[in-house]
């Protein structure tokens, strides 16, 4: 690592993007502009950051351009972009054939509006834990969550924050999540051991969040329409049940969403008047277009992140954090801050863990920090950061489903789970209330395994 380039200059283009994107939105919000964060499109803001990277970074234009293309073509970026397109198509086709309305009305007839936000959190947590992906849970429940909020009178920001919190909860804990796999493999620990340590922090945060969602999820706290009995068709809900079921058994997300699109389209052709094959194709394409901004931002972010990494921006962060570490507690704090900052830079929690995993392992060995704790810190801090940044895939998909009804700052005050998880994790470092399993089975650093 010491031989790789390290330079603060490498971070400047990323900081320019964040400053322009958030700064413009905050200024317009302060001046009372309606839909402040939609006035400057995020792909344009990051395009400015990319231009600045070509101006600031050394090397020829072709060298910088090659790095940019390498980032754009990153496998994780391409996967996310395809998921966006399929998710948009599924949401649009399901809505056009009446599936969203039926699912929402079904829920409103059987669930008290007060428990909608808490229910969304629990279901999202279950799906994300079972499938190992927060994006999958958000894609599955996003349109339904938006519809439930609109018809029940519960704050849309609260419902979407509950969905995001539940998705992050599952992503952090799931033994088949990319983040868990990356964290445990880089630290050389078993996934089940990391799960036990992680659960002692995540479970209290989730429980408190559910209680808060029940307390503040009462529609009377907001401008609420009159709740009545809604009509629905159980047949039109089947595509959602199919998507959830296939996701839970671990089927590939691309196959799941494709099946969802085809099943929703088939039911539309049978049940909805004037829903022809041409109408189906138009709705699929409209769904693709609805994800254009998210697609472009993720694509361009991948390119800029690779340029920042190659220019030494990430390594500069790593070296600065390492100089602040002097013992076990500061080591854990340093590892957490480092992976969180890198996640903010690359907007991908799995990539952030992969980048920082080897460094965290060296720090853990040097200061005799239990690697199961290190793996937990890596996973938690990366997931917290990913669940808070406005340009992360999870937040962008949520806001996209809302179609301009809310912005990032409407959701931010309700991100209770991420905040509680962060606070409880910090407390667990200084007050080892979550270290029961670690104390019962201490780590033998000579043998590299638990005793």
Coordinates of C-alpha atoms in Angstrom, one line a residue:
X1 CA 0.0 0.0 0.0
X2 CA 2.9 2.4 0.8
X3 CA 4.1 2.1 -2.8
X4 CA 0.8 3.3 -4.2
X5 CA 0.0 6.9 -5.0
X6 CA -1.4 8.9 -2.1
X7 CA -2.6 12.5 -2.6
X8 CA -5.3 14.8 -1.3
X9 CA -5.6 16.1 -4.8
X10 CA -7.1 12.8 -5.7
X11 CA -10.2 13.6 -3.6
X12 CA -10.8 17.1 -4.9
X13 CA -13.1 16.2 -7.9
X14 CA -15.3 14.1 -5.7
X15 CA -15.5 16.9 -3.2
X16 CA -16.4 19.3 -6.0
X17 CA -19.3 17.0 -7.1
X18 CA -20.6 16.7 -3.5
X19 CA -20.3 20.4 -2.9
X20 CA -22.1 21.4 -6.1
X21 CA -24.8 18.8 -5.7
X22 CA -25.6 19.2 -2.0
X23 CA -24.7 22.9 -1.9
X24 CA -27.0 23.8 -4.7
X25 CA -29.9 21.8 -3.2
X26 CA -29.3 23.3 0.2
X27 CA -29.2 26.9 -1.1
X28 CA -32.3 26.5 -3.2
X29 CA -34.1 24.8 -0.3
X30 CA -33.1 27.8 2.0
X31 CA -34.4 30.3 -0.6
X32 CA -37.7 28.5 -0.7
X33 CA -37.4 27.0 -4.2
X34 CA -39.9 24.2 -4.8
X35 CA -38.4 20.8 -5.4
X36 CA -35.0 22.3 -4.6
X37 CA -33.0 19.1 -5.0
X38 CA -34.5 18.5 -8.4
X39 CA -33.4 21.8 -10.0
X40 CA -29.8 20.6 -10.6
X41 CA -29.8 17.1 -11.9
X42 CA -27.3 14.8 -10.2
X43 CA -25.7 13.5 -13.4
X44 CA -24.9 17.1 -14.4
X45 CA -23.3 17.8 -11.0
X46 CA -21.1 14.7 -11.2
X47 CA -20.2 15.6 -14.8
X48 CA -18.7 18.8 -13.4
X49 CA -16.6 16.7 -11.0
X50 CA -15.5 14.4 -13.9
X51 CA -14.4 17.4 -15.9
X52 CA -12.4 18.8 -12.9
X53 CA -10.7 15.4 -12.6
X54 CA -9.4 15.6 -16.1
X55 CA -8.1 19.1 -15.4
X56 CA -6.6 18.4 -12.0
X57 CA -5.1 14.9 -12.4
X58 CA -1.7 14.4 -13.9
X59 CA -1.1 12.2 -16.9
X60 CA -2.3 12.3 -20.4
X61 CA -6.0 12.7 -21.4
X62 CA -6.0 9.1 -22.7
X63 CA -4.6 7.7 -19.4
X64 CA -7.3 9.5 -17.4
X65 CA -10.0 8.5 -19.9
X66 CA -8.9 4.8 -19.7
X67 CA -9.3 5.0 -15.9
X68 CA -12.7 6.6 -16.3
X69 CA -13.9 3.9 -18.6
X70 CA -12.5 1.2 -16.3
X71 CA -14.7 2.6 -13.5
X72 CA -17.8 2.9 -15.7
X73 CA -17.3 -0.7 -16.8
X74 CA -16.9 -2.0 -13.3
X75 CA -18.9 -5.2 -12.8
X76 CA -20.7 -3.9 -9.7
X77 CA -21.7 -0.7 -11.6
X78 CA -23.0 -2.6 -14.6
X79 CA -25.0 -4.9 -12.4
X80 CA -26.6 -2.0 -10.5
X81 CA -27.5 -0.2 -13.7
X82 CA -29.2 -3.3 -15.2
X83 CA -31.1 -3.8 -11.9
X84 CA -32.3 -0.2 -12.1
X85 CA -33.7 -0.7 -15.6
X86 CA -35.5 -3.9 -14.7
X87 CA -36.8 -2.5 -11.5
X88 CA -38.2 0.5 -13.3
X89 CA -39.9 -1.7 -15.9
X90 CA -41.4 -4.0 -13.2
X91 CA -42.7 -1.0 -11.2
X92 CA -44.2 0.7 -14.3
X93 CA -45.9 -2.5 -15.7
X94 CA -47.2 -3.5 -12.3
X95 CA -48.7 0.0 -11.8
X96 CA -50.2 0.1 -15.3
X97 CA -52.1 -3.2 -14.8
X98 CA -53.3 -2.2 -11.3
X99 CA -51.0 -4.3 -9.2
X100 CA -49.7 -1.5 -7.0
X101 CA -53.2 -0.2 -6.2
X102 CA -54.4 -3.7 -5.4
X103 CA -51.4 -4.4 -3.1
X104 CA -51.8 -1.0 -1.3
X105 CA -55.6 -1.4 -0.9
X106 CA -55.2 -4.9 0.4
X107 CA -52.7 -3.7 3.0
X108 CA -54.9 -0.8 4.0
X109 CA -57.9 -3.1 4.6
X110 CA -56.0 -5.4 6.9
X111 CA -53.3 -3.3 8.6
X112 CA -53.9 -0.3 10.8
X113 CA -52.3 2.8 9.3
X114 CA -50.3 3.3 12.5
X115 CA -48.4 0.1 11.9
X116 CA -47.6 0.6 8.2
X117 CA -44.2 2.2 8.7
X118 CA -43.2 -0.4 11.3
X119 CA -44.5 -3.2 9.1
X120 CA -42.6 -2.0 6.1
X121 CA -39.4 -1.9 8.2
X122 CA -39.9 -5.5 9.4
X123 CA -40.8 -6.9 6.0
X124 CA -37.9 -5.1 4.3
X125 CA -35.5 -6.4 7.0
X126 CA -36.8 -9.9 6.5
X127 CA -36.4 -9.8 2.7
X128 CA -33.0 -8.1 2.8
X129 CA -31.7 -10.7 5.3
X130 CA -33.0 -13.6 3.3
X131 CA -31.8 -12.3 0.0
X132 CA -28.6 -10.5 1.1
X133 CA -29.4 -7.4 -0.8
X134 CA -30.8 -4.1 0.3
X135 CA -31.5 -2.9 -3.2
X136 CA -33.6 -6.0 -3.8
X137 CA -35.8 -5.3 -0.8
X138 CA -36.2 -1.6 -1.9
X139 CA -37.1 -2.6 -5.4
X140 CA -39.7 -5.1 -4.2
X141 CA -41.4 -2.9 -1.7
X142 CA -40.8 0.7 -3.0
X143 CA -43.9 1.2 -5.1
X144 CA -46.1 -0.4 -2.4
X145 CA -44.6 1.8 0.3
X146 CA -45.2 4.9 -1.7
X147 CA -48.8 3.9 -2.4
X148 CA -49.4 3.0 1.3
X149 CA -48.1 6.4 2.4
X150 CA -50.2 8.3 -0.1
X151 CA -53.5 6.5 0.8
X152 CA -53.0 6.1 4.5
X153 CA -51.9 9.7 5.3
X154 CA -48.6 8.5 7.0
X155 CA -45.7 10.6 6.1
X156 CA -44.1 9.5 2.9
X157 CA -40.6 10.4 4.2
X158 CA -41.2 8.3 7.3
X159 CA -42.4 5.2 5.3
X160 CA -39.5 5.4 2.8
X161 CA -37.0 5.9 5.7
X162 CA -38.5 2.8 7.3
X163 CA -38.0 0.8 4.1
X164 CA -34.4 2.0 3.8
X165 CA -33.7 1.2 7.4
X166 CA -35.1 -2.3 7.2
X167 CA -33.2 -2.9 4.0
X168 CA -29.9 -1.8 5.6
X169 CA -30.6 -3.9 8.7
X170 CA -30.9 -7.1 6.5
X171 CA -28.0 -6.2 4.3
X172 CA -25.8 -5.7 7.4
X173 CA -26.8 -9.0 9.0
X174 CA -27.4 -11.4 6.1
X175 CA -24.9 -14.2 5.9
X176 CA -25.3 -14.2 2.1
X177 CA -24.8 -10.4 1.7
X178 CA -21.8 -9.2 -0.3
X179 CA -20.9 -7.0 2.6
X180 CA -20.8 -9.8 5.1
X181 CA -18.9 -12.1 2.7
X182 CA -16.3 -9.3 2.0
X183 CA -16.0 -8.4 5.7
X184 CA -15.5 -12.0 7.0
X185 CA -13.2 -13.1 4.2
X186 CA -10.8 -10.1 4.6
X187 CA -10.7 -10.7 8.4
X188 CA -10.5 -14.5 8.2
X189 CA -13.5 -15.2 10.4
X190 CA -16.6 -17.4 10.1
X191 CA -19.8 -15.7 8.9
X192 CA -21.9 -17.2 11.7
X193 CA -19.5 -15.7 14.3
X194 CA -19.6 -12.3 12.8
X195 CA -23.5 -12.6 12.7
X196 CA -23.6 -13.3 16.4
X197 CA -21.4 -10.3 17.3
X198 CA -23.2 -8.0 14.8
X199 CA -26.7 -9.0 16.0
X200 CA -26.0 -7.8 19.6
X201 CA -25.7 -4.3 18.2
X202 CA -28.2 -4.4 15.3
X203 CA -31.1 -6.0 17.2
X204 CA -31.4 -3.3 19.9
X205 CA -31.2 -0.6 17.1
X206 CA -33.9 -2.4 15.1
X207 CA -36.2 -2.8 18.2
X208 CA -35.9 0.8 19.2
X209 CA -36.6 1.8 15.6
X210 CA -39.8 -0.3 15.4
X211 CA -41.1 1.3 18.6
X212 CA -40.4 4.8 17.3
X213 CA -42.1 3.9 14.0
X214 CA -45.2 2.7 15.8
X215 CA -45.3 5.8 18.0
X216 CA -44.7 8.3 15.2
X217 CA -46.5 6.4 12.5
X218 CA -49.9 7.5 13.5
X219 CA -51.6 9.2 10.6
X220 CA -53.2 11.8 12.9
X221 CA -49.7 13.3 13.4
X222 CA -49.8 14.3 9.7
X223 CA -52.3 15.6 7.2
X224 CA -54.4 12.4 6.8
X225 CA -57.1 11.6 4.4
X226 CA -60.2 9.6 5.6
X227 CA -59.4 5.9 5.7
X228 CA -62.0 3.6 4.4
X229 CA -62.4 0.2 2.8
X230 CA -60.6 -0.1 -0.6
X231 CA -61.2 -2.5 -3.4
X232 CA -58.5 -4.7 -4.7
X233 CA -57.9 -7.8 -6.8
X234 CA -55.8 -10.5 -5.2
X235 CA -54.9 -11.8 -8.6
X236 CA -53.1 -8.5 -9.5
X237 CA -51.0 -8.9 -6.3
X238 CA -49.5 -12.2 -7.5
X239 CA -46.5 -10.6 -9.4
X240 CA -45.4 -9.1 -6.1
X241 CA -45.8 -12.3 -4.2
X242 CA -43.9 -14.1 -7.0
X243 CA -41.1 -11.6 -6.9
X244 CA -40.8 -11.8 -3.1
X245 CA -41.0 -15.6 -3.1
X246 CA -38.3 -16.0 -5.8
X247 CA -36.1 -13.5 -4.0
X248 CA -36.4 -15.3 -0.7
X249 CA -35.3 -18.6 -2.2
X250 CA -32.1 -16.9 -3.5
X251 CA -32.9 -16.7 -7.2
X252 CA -30.8 -14.3 -9.3
X253 CA -32.2 -10.8 -9.1
X254 CA -32.2 -10.4 -12.9
X255 CA -34.3 -13.5 -13.4
X256 CA -36.6 -12.5 -10.6
X257 CA -37.3 -9.1 -12.0
X258 CA -37.7 -10.4 -15.5
X259 CA -40.3 -13.0 -14.3
X260 CA -42.0 -10.1 -12.4
X261 CA -42.3 -8.0 -15.6
X262 CA -43.6 -11.0 -17.7
X263 CA -46.1 -12.1 -15.0
X264 CA -47.4 -8.5 -14.5
X265 CA -47.6 -8.0 -18.3
X266 CA -49.5 -11.3 -18.7
X267 CA -52.1 -10.4 -16.1
X268 CA -52.5 -7.0 -17.7
X269 CA -53.2 -8.6 -21.1
X270 CA -55.8 -10.9 -19.5
X271 CA -57.5 -8.6 -17.0
X272 CA -57.1 -5.0 -18.2
X273 CA -59.1 -3.6 -21.1
X274 CA -57.0 -2.1 -23.9
X275 CA -53.8 -3.5 -22.4
X276 CA -52.2 -4.8 -25.6
X277 CA -48.7 -6.0 -26.3
X278 CA -47.9 -2.6 -27.7
X279 CA -49.1 -1.0 -24.4
X280 CA -47.0 -3.5 -22.5
X281 CA -43.9 -2.6 -24.5
X282 CA -44.5 1.1 -24.0
X283 CA -44.8 0.6 -20.3
X284 CA -41.6 -1.4 -20.2
X285 CA -39.8 1.4 -22.0
X286 CA -41.3 4.1 -19.8
X287 CA -40.0 2.1 -16.8
X288 CA -36.5 2.2 -18.3
X289 CA -36.8 5.9 -18.9
X290 CA -37.9 6.5 -15.3
X291 CA -34.5 5.2 -14.1
X292 CA -32.5 7.3 -16.5
X293 CA -31.2 9.7 -13.8
X294 CA -30.2 6.9 -11.4
X295 CA -28.6 4.9 -14.2
X296 CA -26.5 7.9 -15.4
X297 CA -25.4 8.9 -11.9
X298 CA -24.3 5.4 -11.0
X299 CA -22.5 4.9 -14.3
X300 CA -20.7 8.2 -14.0
X301 CA -20.0 7.8 -10.3
X302 CA -18.2 4.5 -11.1
X303 CA -15.9 6.3 -13.5
X304 CA -15.1 9.2 -11.2
X305 CA -14.5 6.8 -8.2
X306 CA -11.9 4.9 -10.3
X307 CA -10.2 8.1 -11.2
X308 CA -10.1 9.2 -7.6
X309 CA -8.7 5.9 -6.5
X310 CA -6.0 5.9 -9.2
X311 CA -5.0 9.4 -8.4
X312 CA -4.4 8.4 -4.7
X313 CA -7.4 10.0 -3.1
X314 CA -8.5 6.8 -1.3
X315 CA -4.9 6.0 -0.2
X316 CA -4.6 9.5 1.2
X317 CA -7.7 8.9 3.4
X318 CA -6.3 5.5 4.5
X319 CA -2.9 7.0 5.6
X320 CA -4.5 9.9 7.4
X321 CA -6.7 7.7 9.5
X322 CA -3.9 5.3 10.3
X323 CA -1.9 8.1 11.9
X324 CA -4.8 8.7 14.5
X325 CA -4.7 5.1 15.8
X326 CA -3.0 4.3 19.1
X327 CA -4.9 1.4 20.7
X328 CA -7.7 -1.1 20.4
X329 CA -10.6 1.4 20.8
X330 CA -9.0 4.0 18.5
X331 CA -8.2 1.2 16.0
X332 CA -11.9 0.2 15.8
X333 CA -13.0 3.9 15.5
X334 CA -10.3 4.4 12.8
X335 CA -11.4 1.4 10.8
X336 CA -15.0 2.4 11.0
X337 CA -14.4 6.0 10.0
X338 CA -12.1 4.9 7.2
X339 CA -14.6 2.4 5.6
X340 CA -17.4 5.0 6.1
X341 CA -15.5 7.7 4.3
X342 CA -14.4 5.4 1.5
X343 CA -18.1 4.3 1.0
X344 CA -19.0 8.0 0.7
X345 CA -16.4 8.3 -2.0
X346 CA -17.3 5.2 -4.1
X347 CA -21.0 4.9 -3.1
X348 CA -20.8 1.1 -2.8
X349 CA -20.4 -0.5 0.6
X350 CA -19.1 -3.8 -0.7
X351 CA -16.3 -2.1 -2.6
X352 CA -15.5 0.0 0.4
X353 CA -15.0 -3.1 2.5
X354 CA -12.9 -4.8 -0.2
X355 CA -10.7 -1.7 -0.4
X356 CA -10.3 -1.4 3.4
X357 CA -10.4 -5.0 4.4
X358 CA -6.7 -5.8 4.1
X359 CA -5.8 -2.5 5.9
X360 CA -8.2 -3.3 8.7
X361 CA -6.7 -6.8 9.1
X362 CA -3.2 -5.3 9.6
X363 CA -4.5 -2.8 12.1
X364 CA -6.5 -5.6 13.9
X365 CA -3.4 -7.8 14.2
X366 CA -1.2 -5.0 15.3
X367 CA -3.4 -3.9 18.2
X368 CA -4.8 -7.3 19.0
X369 CA -8.4 -6.4 18.1
X370 CA -10.7 -9.4 17.8
X371 CA -11.2 -9.9 14.0
X372 CA -14.9 -10.8 14.6
X373 CA -15.3 -7.3 16.0
X374 CA -13.3 -5.8 13.2
X375 CA -15.5 -7.5 10.6
X376 CA -18.6 -6.3 12.4
X377 CA -17.3 -2.7 12.4
X378 CA -16.4 -2.8 8.7
X379 CA -19.9 -4.1 7.8
X380 CA -21.8 -1.7 10.1
X381 CA -20.0 1.5 9.2
X382 CA -20.1 0.8 5.5
X383 CA -23.9 0.1 5.6
X384 CA -24.6 3.1 7.8
X385 CA -22.8 5.4 5.3
X386 CA -24.5 3.7 2.3
X387 CA -27.9 4.2 4.0
X388 CA -27.2 7.9 4.6
X389 CA -25.6 9.3 1.4
X390 CA -28.1 11.0 -1.0
X391 CA -26.3 9.7 -4.1
X392 CA -26.3 6.0 -3.0
X393 CA -28.2 3.4 -5.0
X394 CA -30.7 2.8 -2.2
X395 CA -31.6 6.4 -1.7
X396 CA -31.8 7.2 -5.4
X397 CA -34.2 4.3 -6.1
X398 CA -36.5 5.3 -3.2
X399 CA -36.6 8.9 -4.4
X400 CA -37.2 7.7 -8.0
X401 CA -40.2 5.7 -6.9
X402 CA -41.6 8.7 -5.1
X403 CA -41.5 10.6 -8.5
X404 CA -40.6 14.0 -6.9
X405 CA -43.0 13.8 -4.0
X406 CA -40.1 13.9 -1.5
X407 CA -36.4 14.7 -1.6
X408 CA -33.4 13.6 0.4
X409 CA -34.0 16.0 3.2
X410 CA -37.6 14.9 3.6
X411 CA -36.3 11.4 4.3
X412 CA -33.2 12.2 6.3
X413 CA -34.9 13.2 9.6
X414 CA -36.5 9.7 9.8
X415 CA -33.4 7.6 9.2
X416 CA -33.6 6.5 12.8
X417 CA -32.2 3.0 12.3
X418 CA -29.0 4.2 10.7
X419 CA -28.5 6.8 13.5
X420 CA -29.2 4.3 16.3
X421 CA -27.0 1.6 14.7
X422 CA -24.1 4.2 14.5
X423 CA -24.6 5.4 18.1
X424 CA -24.9 1.9 19.6
X425 CA -21.9 0.7 17.6
X426 CA -19.8 3.5 19.0
X427 CA -21.0 2.7 22.5
X428 CA -20.2 -0.9 22.0
X429 CA -16.5 0.0 21.4
X430 CA -16.2 1.9 24.7
X431 CA -18.8 -0.1 26.7
X432 CA -18.5 -3.7 25.6
X433 CA -22.2 -4.6 26.2
X434 CA -22.3 -6.5 22.9
X435 CA -19.1 -8.6 23.5
X436 CA -20.7 -11.6 25.3
X437 CA -19.9 -14.0 22.5
X438 CA -16.3 -12.6 22.1
X439 CA -15.6 -13.0 25.8
X440 CA -17.1 -16.5 25.9
X441 CA -15.0 -17.6 22.9
X442 CA -11.9 -15.4 22.9
X443 CA -9.7 -15.2 19.8
X444 CA -6.4 -16.9 19.7
X445 CA -4.1 -14.6 17.6
X446 CA -1.3 -17.3 17.4
X447 CA -3.7 -19.9 16.0
X448 CA -5.8 -17.4 14.1
X449 CA -9.1 -18.8 15.4
X450 CA -11.5 -18.7 18.4
X451 CA -10.7 -20.9 21.4

